[in-house]
């Protein structure tokens, strides 16, 4: 192996974790802009070269989403955007507007969906925020149970 001299330029970016479709600013010998491919898969490492030096990013999803059901549907969102953003959250047929902050938990309550015993239904989620979109789907199943009073 032949030793290699380090690059003469060090690249810097405020973000090392990026979301699909995000545009980041990179500082080096000159300023550069890089748009993460919209189809980049969470967990992927993306390398870019500018000014003879390389910089890498880890792709994370636009957000994490968890759903819990009791007397309502409780949706919990955690944004991975770099800044605050208004978001339109559509769960099934219901839509709400929320404000997202980076890495902060946002709880959104939706009306319950009543299913008959054994009935199943897909419940799609679409969140539009910061010019980007996140989609996920859950499957609900109705079950009859006895409840102690």
Short mmCIF file of N, CA, C and O in Angstrom, two decimals:
data_model
loop_
_atom_site.label_atom_id
_atom_site.label_comp_id
_atom_site.label_asym_id
_atom_site.label_seq_id
_atom_site.Cartn_x
_atom_site.Cartn_y
_atom_site.Cartn_z
N UNK A 1 0.83 -1.18 0.00
CA UNK A 1 0.00 0.00 0.00
C UNK A 1 0.87 1.24 0.00
O UNK A 1 1.89 1.29 0.65
N UNK A 2 0.40 2.20 -0.68
CA UNK A 2 1.07 3.47 -0.82
C UNK A 2 0.41 4.48 0.11
O UNK A 2 -0.81 4.65 0.07
N UNK A 3 1.14 5.17 0.99
CA UNK A 3 0.51 6.19 1.83
C UNK A 3 -0.05 7.32 0.95
O UNK A 3 0.51 7.66 -0.08
N UNK A 4 -1.17 7.85 1.39
CA UNK A 4 -1.83 8.92 0.66
C UNK A 4 -1.85 10.16 1.53
O UNK A 4 -2.18 10.09 2.71
N UNK A 5 -1.51 11.28 0.93
CA UNK A 5 -1.57 12.55 1.66
C UNK A 5 -3.03 12.93 1.90
O UNK A 5 -3.88 12.70 1.04
N UNK A 6 -3.32 13.50 3.04
CA UNK A 6 -4.71 13.94 3.28
C UNK A 6 -5.08 15.05 2.31
O UNK A 6 -4.21 15.75 1.80
N UNK A 7 -6.38 15.20 2.03
CA UNK A 7 -6.78 16.27 1.12
C UNK A 7 -6.39 17.64 1.68
O UNK A 7 -6.35 17.84 2.89
N UNK A 8 -6.10 18.56 0.77
CA UNK A 8 -5.69 19.90 1.18
C UNK A 8 -6.86 20.70 1.75
O UNK A 8 -6.66 21.68 2.45
N UNK A 9 -8.06 20.26 1.44
CA UNK A 9 -9.26 20.98 1.87
C UNK A 9 -10.10 20.06 2.76
O UNK A 9 -10.28 18.89 2.46
N UNK A 10 -10.62 20.60 3.85
CA UNK A 10 -11.56 19.86 4.69
C UNK A 10 -12.96 20.37 4.38
O UNK A 10 -13.19 21.58 4.38
N UNK A 11 -13.88 19.46 4.10
CA UNK A 11 -15.26 19.85 3.84
C UNK A 11 -16.04 19.86 5.15
O UNK A 11 -15.82 19.01 6.02
N UNK A 12 -16.97 20.82 5.27
CA UNK A 12 -17.78 20.94 6.48
C UNK A 12 -19.23 21.13 6.09
O UNK A 12 -19.55 21.80 5.10
N UNK A 13 -20.10 20.56 6.92
CA UNK A 13 -21.53 20.73 6.75
C UNK A 13 -22.17 20.69 8.13
O UNK A 13 -21.71 19.94 9.01
N UNK A 14 -23.20 21.49 8.34
CA UNK A 14 -23.89 21.51 9.63
C UNK A 14 -24.61 20.19 9.91
O UNK A 14 -24.97 19.93 11.05
N UNK A 15 -24.85 19.40 8.87
CA UNK A 15 -25.62 18.16 9.01
C UNK A 15 -24.77 16.96 8.65
O UNK A 15 -24.09 16.97 7.63
N UNK A 16 -24.78 15.93 9.50
CA UNK A 16 -24.16 14.67 9.11
C UNK A 16 -25.24 13.60 8.90
O UNK A 16 -25.00 12.58 8.28
N UNK A 17 -26.44 13.88 9.42
CA UNK A 17 -27.61 13.03 9.18
C UNK A 17 -28.57 13.84 8.32
O UNK A 17 -28.92 14.97 8.68
N UNK A 18 -28.97 13.28 7.18
CA UNK A 18 -29.82 13.99 6.22
C UNK A 18 -31.03 13.15 5.88
O UNK A 18 -31.02 11.93 6.04
N UNK A 19 -32.08 13.82 5.40
CA UNK A 19 -33.30 13.11 5.01
C UNK A 19 -33.41 13.09 3.49
O UNK A 19 -32.87 13.97 2.80
N UNK A 20 -34.08 12.08 2.93
CA UNK A 20 -34.24 12.02 1.48
C UNK A 20 -34.87 13.31 0.94
O UNK A 20 -35.84 13.82 1.49
N UNK A 21 -34.28 13.86 -0.12
CA UNK A 21 -34.79 15.07 -0.74
C UNK A 21 -34.24 16.36 -0.15
O UNK A 21 -34.44 17.43 -0.73
N UNK A 22 -33.56 16.29 0.98
CA UNK A 22 -33.05 17.49 1.64
C UNK A 22 -31.88 18.09 0.84
O UNK A 22 -31.09 17.37 0.23
N UNK A 23 -31.76 19.40 0.86
CA UNK A 23 -30.63 20.10 0.25
C UNK A 23 -29.76 20.64 1.38
O UNK A 23 -30.26 21.31 2.29
N UNK A 24 -28.46 20.33 1.32
CA UNK A 24 -27.52 20.79 2.35
C UNK A 24 -26.44 21.67 1.73
O UNK A 24 -26.13 21.55 0.54
N UNK A 25 -25.89 22.56 2.55
CA UNK A 25 -24.81 23.45 2.13
C UNK A 25 -23.50 22.89 2.67
O UNK A 25 -23.42 22.53 3.85
N UNK A 26 -22.51 22.83 1.81
CA UNK A 26 -21.20 22.28 2.18
C UNK A 26 -20.15 23.36 1.96
O UNK A 26 -20.11 24.00 0.91
N UNK A 27 -19.32 23.57 2.97
CA UNK A 27 -18.24 24.56 2.89
C UNK A 27 -16.94 23.83 2.65
O UNK A 27 -16.64 22.83 3.30
N UNK A 28 -16.17 24.32 1.72
CA UNK A 28 -14.84 23.78 1.42
C UNK A 28 -13.99 24.94 0.94
O UNK A 28 -14.07 26.04 1.47
N UNK A 29 -13.23 24.71 -0.12
CA UNK A 29 -12.49 25.79 -0.74
C UNK A 29 -13.48 26.83 -1.29
O UNK A 29 -13.22 28.01 -1.30
N UNK A 30 -14.65 26.33 -1.70
CA UNK A 30 -15.76 27.18 -2.11
C UNK A 30 -17.04 26.58 -1.55
O UNK A 30 -17.02 25.49 -0.99
N UNK A 31 -18.15 27.28 -1.69
CA UNK A 31 -19.43 26.79 -1.18
C UNK A 31 -20.06 25.84 -2.20
O UNK A 31 -19.97 26.06 -3.41
N UNK A 32 -20.69 24.79 -1.70
CA UNK A 32 -21.33 23.79 -2.55
C UNK A 32 -22.71 23.47 -2.00
O UNK A 32 -22.96 23.58 -0.80
N UNK A 33 -23.59 23.02 -2.89
CA UNK A 33 -24.93 22.58 -2.52
C UNK A 33 -25.08 21.14 -2.98
O UNK A 33 -24.66 20.79 -4.08
N UNK A 34 -25.68 20.33 -2.12
CA UNK A 34 -25.92 18.92 -2.47
C UNK A 34 -27.35 18.57 -2.09
O UNK A 34 -27.78 18.84 -0.96
N UNK A 35 -28.08 17.99 -3.04
CA UNK A 35 -29.43 17.51 -2.74
C UNK A 35 -29.38 15.99 -2.60
O UNK A 35 -28.95 15.28 -3.51
N UNK A 36 -29.82 15.53 -1.44
CA UNK A 36 -29.88 14.10 -1.17
C UNK A 36 -30.92 13.50 -2.11
O UNK A 36 -32.02 14.05 -2.24
N UNK A 37 -30.62 12.40 -2.78
CA UNK A 37 -31.62 11.80 -3.67
C UNK A 37 -32.92 11.49 -2.92
O UNK A 37 -32.89 11.01 -1.78
N UNK A 38 -34.04 11.80 -3.54
CA UNK A 38 -35.35 11.58 -2.91
C UNK A 38 -35.60 10.11 -2.62
O UNK A 38 -36.36 9.78 -1.71
N UNK A 39 -34.94 9.21 -3.37
CA UNK A 39 -35.15 7.77 -3.15
C UNK A 39 -34.07 7.14 -2.27
O UNK A 39 -33.99 5.92 -2.14
N UNK A 40 -33.24 7.98 -1.62
CA UNK A 40 -32.22 7.46 -0.71
C UNK A 40 -32.89 6.72 0.44
O UNK A 40 -33.86 7.20 1.02
N UNK A 41 -32.36 5.55 0.76
CA UNK A 41 -32.95 4.71 1.81
C UNK A 41 -32.36 5.04 3.18
O UNK A 41 -31.13 5.17 3.30
N UNK A 42 -33.22 5.17 4.20
CA UNK A 42 -32.69 5.39 5.56
C UNK A 42 -31.67 4.30 5.92
O UNK A 42 -31.86 3.13 5.61
N UNK A 43 -30.57 4.74 6.53
CA UNK A 43 -29.48 3.83 6.89
C UNK A 43 -28.34 3.87 5.89
O UNK A 43 -27.23 3.44 6.19
N UNK A 44 -28.60 4.38 4.68
CA UNK A 44 -27.57 4.44 3.65
C UNK A 44 -26.54 5.51 3.99
O UNK A 44 -26.85 6.49 4.66
N UNK A 45 -25.31 5.29 3.55
CA UNK A 45 -24.25 6.30 3.66
C UNK A 45 -24.05 6.87 2.26
O UNK A 45 -23.91 6.14 1.29
N UNK A 46 -24.02 8.18 2.16
CA UNK A 46 -23.84 8.85 0.88
C UNK A 46 -22.56 9.67 0.94
O UNK A 46 -22.38 10.48 1.86
N UNK A 47 -21.69 9.43 -0.02
CA UNK A 47 -20.43 10.14 -0.10
C UNK A 47 -20.48 11.14 -1.25
O UNK A 47 -20.99 10.83 -2.33
N UNK A 48 -19.95 12.32 -1.02
CA UNK A 48 -19.85 13.33 -2.07
C UNK A 48 -18.43 13.89 -2.06
O UNK A 48 -17.80 14.00 -1.00
N UNK A 49 -17.94 14.25 -3.25
CA UNK A 49 -16.60 14.80 -3.39
C UNK A 49 -16.68 16.20 -3.98
O UNK A 49 -17.34 16.41 -5.01
N UNK A 50 -16.04 17.14 -3.31
CA UNK A 50 -15.94 18.52 -3.77
C UNK A 50 -14.53 19.00 -3.46
O UNK A 50 -13.96 18.64 -2.43
N UNK A 51 -13.97 19.80 -4.32
CA UNK A 51 -12.65 20.40 -4.10
C UNK A 51 -11.58 19.37 -3.77
O UNK A 51 -10.67 19.60 -2.98
N UNK A 52 -11.71 18.16 -4.32
CA UNK A 52 -10.72 17.12 -4.09
C UNK A 52 -10.81 16.45 -2.73
O UNK A 52 -9.92 15.70 -2.33
N UNK A 53 -11.87 16.71 -1.98
CA UNK A 53 -12.06 16.10 -0.65
C UNK A 53 -13.44 15.45 -0.62
O UNK A 53 -14.33 15.79 -1.40
N UNK A 54 -13.61 14.51 0.30
CA UNK A 54 -14.88 13.79 0.40
C UNK A 54 -15.58 14.10 1.72
O UNK A 54 -14.93 14.39 2.73
N UNK A 55 -16.89 14.02 1.68
CA UNK A 55 -17.72 14.18 2.88
C UNK A 55 -18.83 13.13 2.80
O UNK A 55 -19.28 12.79 1.70
N UNK A 56 -19.22 12.60 3.94
CA UNK A 56 -20.26 11.58 3.92
C UNK A 56 -21.41 11.97 4.83
O UNK A 56 -21.25 12.74 5.76
N UNK A 57 -22.58 11.40 4.51
CA UNK A 57 -23.81 11.66 5.25
C UNK A 57 -24.50 10.32 5.52
O UNK A 57 -24.41 9.40 4.72
N UNK A 58 -25.23 10.26 6.61
CA UNK A 58 -26.08 9.11 6.91
C UNK A 58 -27.52 9.53 6.64
O UNK A 58 -27.96 10.57 7.12
N UNK A 59 -28.24 8.72 5.87
CA UNK A 59 -29.62 9.03 5.54
C UNK A 59 -30.52 8.52 6.67
O UNK A 59 -30.39 7.38 7.12
N UNK A 60 -31.41 9.39 7.13
CA UNK A 60 -32.41 9.03 8.13
C UNK A 60 -33.79 9.35 7.54
O UNK A 60 -33.89 10.15 6.61
N UNK A 61 -34.86 8.74 8.06
CA UNK A 61 -36.18 9.07 7.52
C UNK A 61 -36.55 10.51 7.86
O UNK A 61 -36.01 11.09 8.81
N UNK A 62 -37.46 11.08 7.10
CA UNK A 62 -37.93 12.44 7.37
C UNK A 62 -38.42 12.56 8.80
O UNK A 62 -38.20 13.57 9.46
N UNK A 63 -39.06 11.49 9.28
CA UNK A 63 -39.52 11.48 10.67
C UNK A 63 -39.74 10.05 11.12
O UNK A 63 -39.81 9.13 10.31
N UNK A 64 -39.85 9.89 12.43
CA UNK A 64 -40.28 8.64 13.02
C UNK A 64 -41.73 8.83 13.42
O UNK A 64 -42.11 9.91 13.88
N UNK A 65 -42.53 7.79 13.23
CA UNK A 65 -43.95 7.87 13.56
C UNK A 65 -44.37 6.61 14.32
O UNK A 65 -43.97 5.51 13.97
N UNK A 66 -45.14 6.81 15.38
CA UNK A 66 -45.68 5.70 16.17
C UNK A 66 -47.17 5.98 16.39
O UNK A 66 -47.57 7.13 16.56
N UNK A 67 -47.96 4.92 16.40
CA UNK A 67 -49.40 5.05 16.55
C UNK A 67 -49.87 4.20 17.72
O UNK A 67 -49.44 3.06 17.88
N UNK A 68 -50.74 4.79 18.53
CA UNK A 68 -51.33 4.09 19.68
C UNK A 68 -52.83 4.37 19.66
O UNK A 68 -53.27 5.47 19.34
N UNK A 69 -53.61 3.34 20.00
CA UNK A 69 -55.08 3.50 19.99
C UNK A 69 -55.64 3.20 21.37
O UNK A 69 -55.26 2.25 22.03
N UNK A 70 -56.55 4.08 21.81
CA UNK A 70 -57.41 3.81 22.98
C UNK A 70 -58.74 4.45 22.65
O UNK A 70 -59.32 4.09 21.62
N UNK A 71 -59.19 5.44 23.40
CA UNK A 71 -60.44 6.11 23.04
C UNK A 71 -60.25 7.04 21.84
O UNK A 71 -61.21 7.54 21.26
N UNK A 72 -58.99 7.28 21.46
CA UNK A 72 -58.62 8.07 20.28
C UNK A 72 -57.44 7.38 19.61
O UNK A 72 -56.86 6.45 20.17
N UNK A 73 -57.05 7.88 18.45
CA UNK A 73 -55.80 7.46 17.83
C UNK A 73 -54.75 8.51 18.20
O UNK A 73 -54.96 9.70 17.99
N UNK A 74 -53.65 8.06 18.77
CA UNK A 74 -52.58 8.97 19.20
C UNK A 74 -51.38 8.73 18.29
O UNK A 74 -50.78 7.66 18.31
N UNK A 75 -51.05 9.75 17.50
CA UNK A 75 -49.91 9.68 16.59
C UNK A 75 -48.77 10.47 17.21
O UNK A 75 -48.94 11.62 17.60
N UNK A 76 -47.61 9.85 17.28
CA UNK A 76 -46.43 10.51 17.84
C UNK A 76 -45.41 10.66 16.70
O UNK A 76 -45.04 9.68 16.07
N UNK A 77 -44.99 11.90 16.46
CA UNK A 77 -44.04 12.20 15.39
C UNK A 77 -42.77 12.80 15.96
O UNK A 77 -42.82 13.60 16.89
N UNK A 78 -41.63 12.42 15.38
CA UNK A 78 -40.33 13.03 15.71
C UNK A 78 -39.69 13.41 14.37
O UNK A 78 -39.37 12.55 13.56
N UNK A 79 -39.53 14.71 14.14
CA UNK A 79 -38.98 15.22 12.89
C UNK A 79 -37.45 15.14 12.88
O UNK A 79 -36.81 15.41 13.89
N UNK A 80 -36.90 14.78 11.73
CA UNK A 80 -35.45 14.79 11.54
C UNK A 80 -35.02 15.92 10.60
O UNK A 80 -33.90 15.91 10.09
N UNK A 81 -35.93 16.89 10.38
CA UNK A 81 -35.58 18.07 9.60
C UNK A 81 -34.61 18.94 10.40
O UNK A 81 -34.62 18.90 11.64
N UNK A 82 -33.80 19.76 9.73
CA UNK A 82 -32.83 20.58 10.46
C UNK A 82 -33.42 21.80 11.15
O UNK A 82 -32.78 22.38 12.03
N UNK A 83 -34.63 22.21 10.76
CA UNK A 83 -35.24 23.41 11.34
C UNK A 83 -36.71 23.16 11.64
O UNK A 83 -37.29 22.16 11.19
N UNK A 84 -37.32 24.09 12.37
CA UNK A 84 -38.76 24.02 12.60
C UNK A 84 -39.49 24.06 11.27
O UNK A 84 -39.02 24.71 10.32
N UNK A 85 -40.64 23.40 11.22
CA UNK A 85 -41.43 23.40 9.98
C UNK A 85 -42.89 23.17 10.30
O UNK A 85 -43.22 22.38 11.19
N UNK A 86 -43.75 23.85 9.57
CA UNK A 86 -45.17 23.55 9.63
C UNK A 86 -45.39 22.26 8.85
O UNK A 86 -44.69 21.98 7.87
N UNK A 87 -46.35 21.46 9.29
CA UNK A 87 -46.61 20.18 8.63
C UNK A 87 -48.10 19.94 8.51
O UNK A 87 -48.87 20.32 9.39
N UNK A 88 -48.47 19.30 7.42
CA UNK A 88 -49.84 18.83 7.24
C UNK A 88 -49.79 17.32 7.44
O UNK A 88 -49.07 16.61 6.73
N UNK A 89 -50.55 16.85 8.42
CA UNK A 89 -50.56 15.44 8.79
C UNK A 89 -51.91 14.85 8.39
O UNK A 89 -52.95 15.29 8.89
N UNK A 90 -51.88 13.86 7.51
CA UNK A 90 -53.11 13.20 7.09
C UNK A 90 -53.04 11.74 7.54
O UNK A 90 -52.17 10.99 7.11
N UNK A 91 -53.96 11.37 8.43
CA UNK A 91 -54.06 10.01 8.92
C UNK A 91 -55.43 9.48 8.50
O UNK A 91 -56.45 9.98 8.98
N UNK A 92 -55.45 8.52 7.58
CA UNK A 92 -56.72 8.07 7.02
C UNK A 92 -57.36 9.22 6.28
O UNK A 92 -56.76 9.82 5.40
N UNK A 93 -58.59 9.56 6.67
CA UNK A 93 -59.32 10.66 6.03
C UNK A 93 -59.23 11.96 6.80
O UNK A 93 -59.75 12.99 6.37
N UNK A 94 -58.58 11.95 7.95
CA UNK A 94 -58.48 13.14 8.82
C UNK A 94 -57.16 13.88 8.57
O UNK A 94 -56.12 13.25 8.43
N UNK A 95 -57.23 15.22 8.56
CA UNK A 95 -56.04 16.04 8.35
C UNK A 95 -55.91 17.07 9.46
O UNK A 95 -56.90 17.67 9.88
N UNK A 96 -54.67 17.25 9.93
CA UNK A 96 -54.39 18.29 10.93
C UNK A 96 -53.09 18.99 10.57
O UNK A 96 -52.21 18.40 9.94
N UNK A 97 -52.98 20.23 11.01
CA UNK A 97 -51.74 20.99 10.83
C UNK A 97 -51.03 21.05 12.19
O UNK A 97 -51.67 21.27 13.21
N UNK A 98 -49.72 20.82 12.14
CA UNK A 98 -48.91 20.85 13.37
C UNK A 98 -47.61 21.59 13.08
O UNK A 98 -47.25 21.82 11.93
N UNK A 99 -46.91 21.94 14.15
CA UNK A 99 -45.58 22.55 14.04
C UNK A 99 -44.57 21.53 14.53
O UNK A 99 -44.69 21.00 15.64
N UNK A 100 -43.56 21.24 13.70
CA UNK A 100 -42.52 20.28 14.05
C UNK A 100 -41.23 21.01 14.39
O UNK A 100 -40.89 22.01 13.75
N UNK A 101 -40.51 20.51 15.38
CA UNK A 101 -39.19 21.03 15.73
C UNK A 101 -38.21 19.87 15.63
O UNK A 101 -38.59 18.72 15.86
N UNK A 102 -36.95 20.14 15.28
CA UNK A 102 -35.98 19.06 15.12
C UNK A 102 -35.87 18.17 16.36
O UNK A 102 -35.67 18.67 17.46
N UNK A 103 -36.03 16.88 16.15
CA UNK A 103 -35.86 15.83 17.18
C UNK A 103 -36.79 15.97 18.37
O UNK A 103 -36.58 15.35 19.41
N UNK A 104 -37.84 16.77 18.25
CA UNK A 104 -38.81 16.93 19.34
C UNK A 104 -40.04 16.07 19.06
O UNK A 104 -40.46 15.92 17.92
N UNK A 105 -40.61 15.52 20.13
CA UNK A 105 -41.81 14.70 20.01
C UNK A 105 -43.04 15.59 19.89
O UNK A 105 -43.20 16.53 20.66
N UNK A 106 -43.89 15.28 18.91
CA UNK A 106 -45.17 15.97 18.74
C UNK A 106 -46.26 14.91 18.80
O UNK A 106 -46.20 13.92 18.06
N UNK A 107 -47.22 15.10 19.70
CA UNK A 107 -48.34 14.18 19.81
C UNK A 107 -49.55 14.79 19.12
O UNK A 107 -49.88 15.95 19.37
N UNK A 108 -50.19 14.00 18.27
CA UNK A 108 -51.37 14.47 17.54
C UNK A 108 -52.49 13.45 17.79
O UNK A 108 -52.30 12.26 17.56
N UNK A 109 -53.64 13.93 18.25
CA UNK A 109 -54.78 13.05 18.53
C UNK A 109 -55.77 13.11 17.38
O UNK A 109 -56.07 14.19 16.86
N UNK A 110 -56.27 11.95 16.98
CA UNK A 110 -57.27 11.83 15.92
C UNK A 110 -58.47 11.06 16.46
O UNK A 110 -58.34 10.28 17.41
N UNK A 111 -59.64 11.26 15.85
CA UNK A 111 -60.82 10.50 16.29
C UNK A 111 -60.60 9.00 16.11
O UNK A 111 -59.85 8.58 15.22
N UNK A 112 -61.25 8.19 16.95
CA UNK A 112 -61.09 6.74 16.82
C UNK A 112 -61.74 6.22 15.54
O UNK A 112 -62.63 6.85 14.97
N UNK A 113 -61.28 5.07 15.11
CA UNK A 113 -61.90 4.36 13.99
C UNK A 113 -62.53 3.10 14.57
O UNK A 113 -61.83 2.30 15.20
N UNK A 114 -63.83 2.96 14.40
CA UNK A 114 -64.55 1.82 14.96
C UNK A 114 -64.63 0.73 13.90
O UNK A 114 -65.10 0.96 12.78
N UNK A 115 -64.15 -0.46 14.26
CA UNK A 115 -64.19 -1.61 13.36
C UNK A 115 -65.01 -2.73 14.00
O UNK A 115 -64.99 -2.90 15.22
N UNK A 116 -65.69 -3.48 13.17
CA UNK A 116 -66.40 -4.66 13.66
C UNK A 116 -65.39 -5.76 13.98
O UNK A 116 -64.26 -5.74 13.49
N UNK A 117 -65.79 -6.73 14.77
CA UNK A 117 -64.92 -7.85 15.14
C UNK A 117 -64.41 -8.54 13.87
O UNK A 117 -65.19 -8.93 13.01
N UNK A 118 -63.09 -8.64 13.74
CA UNK A 118 -62.47 -9.31 12.60
C UNK A 118 -62.26 -8.42 11.38
O UNK A 118 -61.56 -8.80 10.45
N UNK A 119 -62.85 -7.23 11.38
CA UNK A 119 -62.68 -6.31 10.25
C UNK A 119 -61.28 -5.72 10.27
O UNK A 119 -60.74 -5.40 11.32
N UNK A 120 -60.68 -5.60 9.10
CA UNK A 120 -59.36 -4.96 8.99
C UNK A 120 -59.47 -3.77 8.05
O UNK A 120 -60.32 -3.73 7.16
N UNK A 121 -58.57 -2.81 8.26
CA UNK A 121 -58.56 -1.62 7.42
C UNK A 121 -57.15 -1.05 7.41
O UNK A 121 -56.50 -0.96 8.45
N UNK A 122 -56.69 -0.66 6.22
CA UNK A 122 -55.42 0.04 6.11
C UNK A 122 -55.60 1.48 6.60
O UNK A 122 -56.64 2.09 6.35
N UNK A 123 -54.60 1.97 7.29
CA UNK A 123 -54.63 3.35 7.79
C UNK A 123 -53.35 4.05 7.30
O UNK A 123 -52.29 3.92 7.92
N UNK A 124 -53.46 4.77 6.17
CA UNK A 124 -52.27 5.44 5.63
C UNK A 124 -51.98 6.75 6.35
O UNK A 124 -52.88 7.45 6.79
N UNK A 125 -50.70 7.07 6.46
CA UNK A 125 -50.22 8.33 7.02
C UNK A 125 -49.41 9.04 5.96
O UNK A 125 -48.54 8.44 5.33
N UNK A 126 -49.69 10.32 5.76
CA UNK A 126 -48.87 11.18 4.91
C UNK A 126 -48.59 12.45 5.68
O UNK A 126 -49.51 13.09 6.19
N UNK A 127 -47.31 12.80 5.79
CA UNK A 127 -46.91 14.05 6.44
C UNK A 127 -46.12 14.87 5.42
O UNK A 127 -45.13 14.38 4.87
N UNK A 128 -46.58 16.08 5.15
CA UNK A 128 -45.87 16.99 4.26
C UNK A 128 -45.28 18.10 5.12
O UNK A 128 -46.00 18.77 5.85
N UNK A 129 -43.95 18.25 5.04
CA UNK A 129 -43.26 19.25 5.86
C UNK A 129 -41.99 19.70 5.16
O UNK A 129 -41.26 18.87 4.62
N UNK A 130 -41.74 20.98 5.17
CA UNK A 130 -40.50 21.51 4.61
C UNK A 130 -40.32 21.17 3.14
O UNK A 130 -39.19 21.00 2.69
N UNK A 131 -41.40 21.06 2.39
CA UNK A 131 -41.31 20.72 0.97
C UNK A 131 -41.03 19.25 0.72
O UNK A 131 -40.81 18.84 -0.42
N UNK A 132 -41.02 18.43 1.77
CA UNK A 132 -40.76 17.00 1.65
C UNK A 132 -41.97 16.22 2.14
O UNK A 132 -42.86 16.78 2.79
N UNK A 133 -41.99 14.92 1.86
CA UNK A 133 -43.15 14.11 2.24
C UNK A 133 -42.70 12.78 2.85
O UNK A 133 -41.71 12.20 2.42
N UNK A 134 -43.46 12.34 3.85
CA UNK A 134 -43.22 11.05 4.52
C UNK A 134 -44.51 10.25 4.46
O UNK A 134 -45.60 10.80 4.69
N UNK A 135 -44.40 8.97 4.13
CA UNK A 135 -45.58 8.10 4.08
C UNK A 135 -45.32 6.81 4.82
O UNK A 135 -44.20 6.28 4.82
N UNK A 136 -46.38 6.33 5.44
CA UNK A 136 -46.34 5.06 6.15
C UNK A 136 -47.76 4.54 6.20
O UNK A 136 -48.72 5.28 6.04
N UNK A 137 -47.90 3.24 6.48
CA UNK A 137 -49.23 2.65 6.56
C UNK A 137 -49.27 1.64 7.70
O UNK A 137 -48.33 0.87 7.90
N UNK A 138 -50.37 1.66 8.46
CA UNK A 138 -50.64 0.66 9.48
C UNK A 138 -51.87 -0.12 9.04
O UNK A 138 -52.67 0.35 8.25
N UNK A 139 -52.02 -1.30 9.61
CA UNK A 139 -53.25 -2.06 9.38
C UNK A 139 -53.94 -2.23 10.72
O UNK A 139 -53.36 -2.71 11.69
N UNK A 140 -55.21 -1.79 10.75
CA UNK A 140 -56.01 -1.91 11.97
C UNK A 140 -56.87 -3.16 11.88
O UNK A 140 -57.32 -3.55 10.79
N UNK A 141 -57.12 -3.80 13.03
CA UNK A 141 -57.99 -4.96 13.09
C UNK A 141 -58.91 -4.83 14.29
O UNK A 141 -58.45 -4.56 15.41
N UNK A 142 -60.21 -4.99 14.04
CA UNK A 142 -61.20 -4.91 15.12
C UNK A 142 -61.26 -6.22 15.86
O UNK A 142 -61.28 -7.30 15.27
N UNK A 143 -61.31 -6.14 17.19
CA UNK A 143 -61.43 -7.33 18.03
C UNK A 143 -62.41 -7.03 19.16
O UNK A 143 -62.35 -5.98 19.76
N UNK A 144 -63.28 -8.01 19.42
CA UNK A 144 -64.17 -7.90 20.55
C UNK A 144 -63.50 -8.51 21.77
O UNK A 144 -62.92 -9.59 21.69
N UNK A 145 -63.55 -7.79 22.88
CA UNK A 145 -63.00 -8.32 24.12
C UNK A 145 -63.95 -7.96 25.26
O UNK A 145 -64.73 -7.01 25.18
N UNK A 146 -63.85 -8.73 26.32
CA UNK A 146 -64.61 -8.41 27.53
C UNK A 146 -63.79 -7.47 28.37
O UNK A 146 -62.59 -7.62 28.52
N UNK A 147 -64.45 -6.47 28.90
CA UNK A 147 -63.77 -5.48 29.72
C UNK A 147 -64.41 -5.51 31.10
O UNK A 147 -65.64 -5.41 31.24
N UNK A 148 -63.60 -5.66 32.12
CA UNK A 148 -64.11 -5.64 33.50
C UNK A 148 -64.52 -4.22 33.87
O UNK A 148 -63.82 -3.26 33.58
N UNK A 149 -65.68 -4.10 34.50
CA UNK A 149 -66.15 -2.79 34.91
C UNK A 149 -65.95 -2.58 36.39
O UNK A 149 -65.92 -3.39 37.20
#
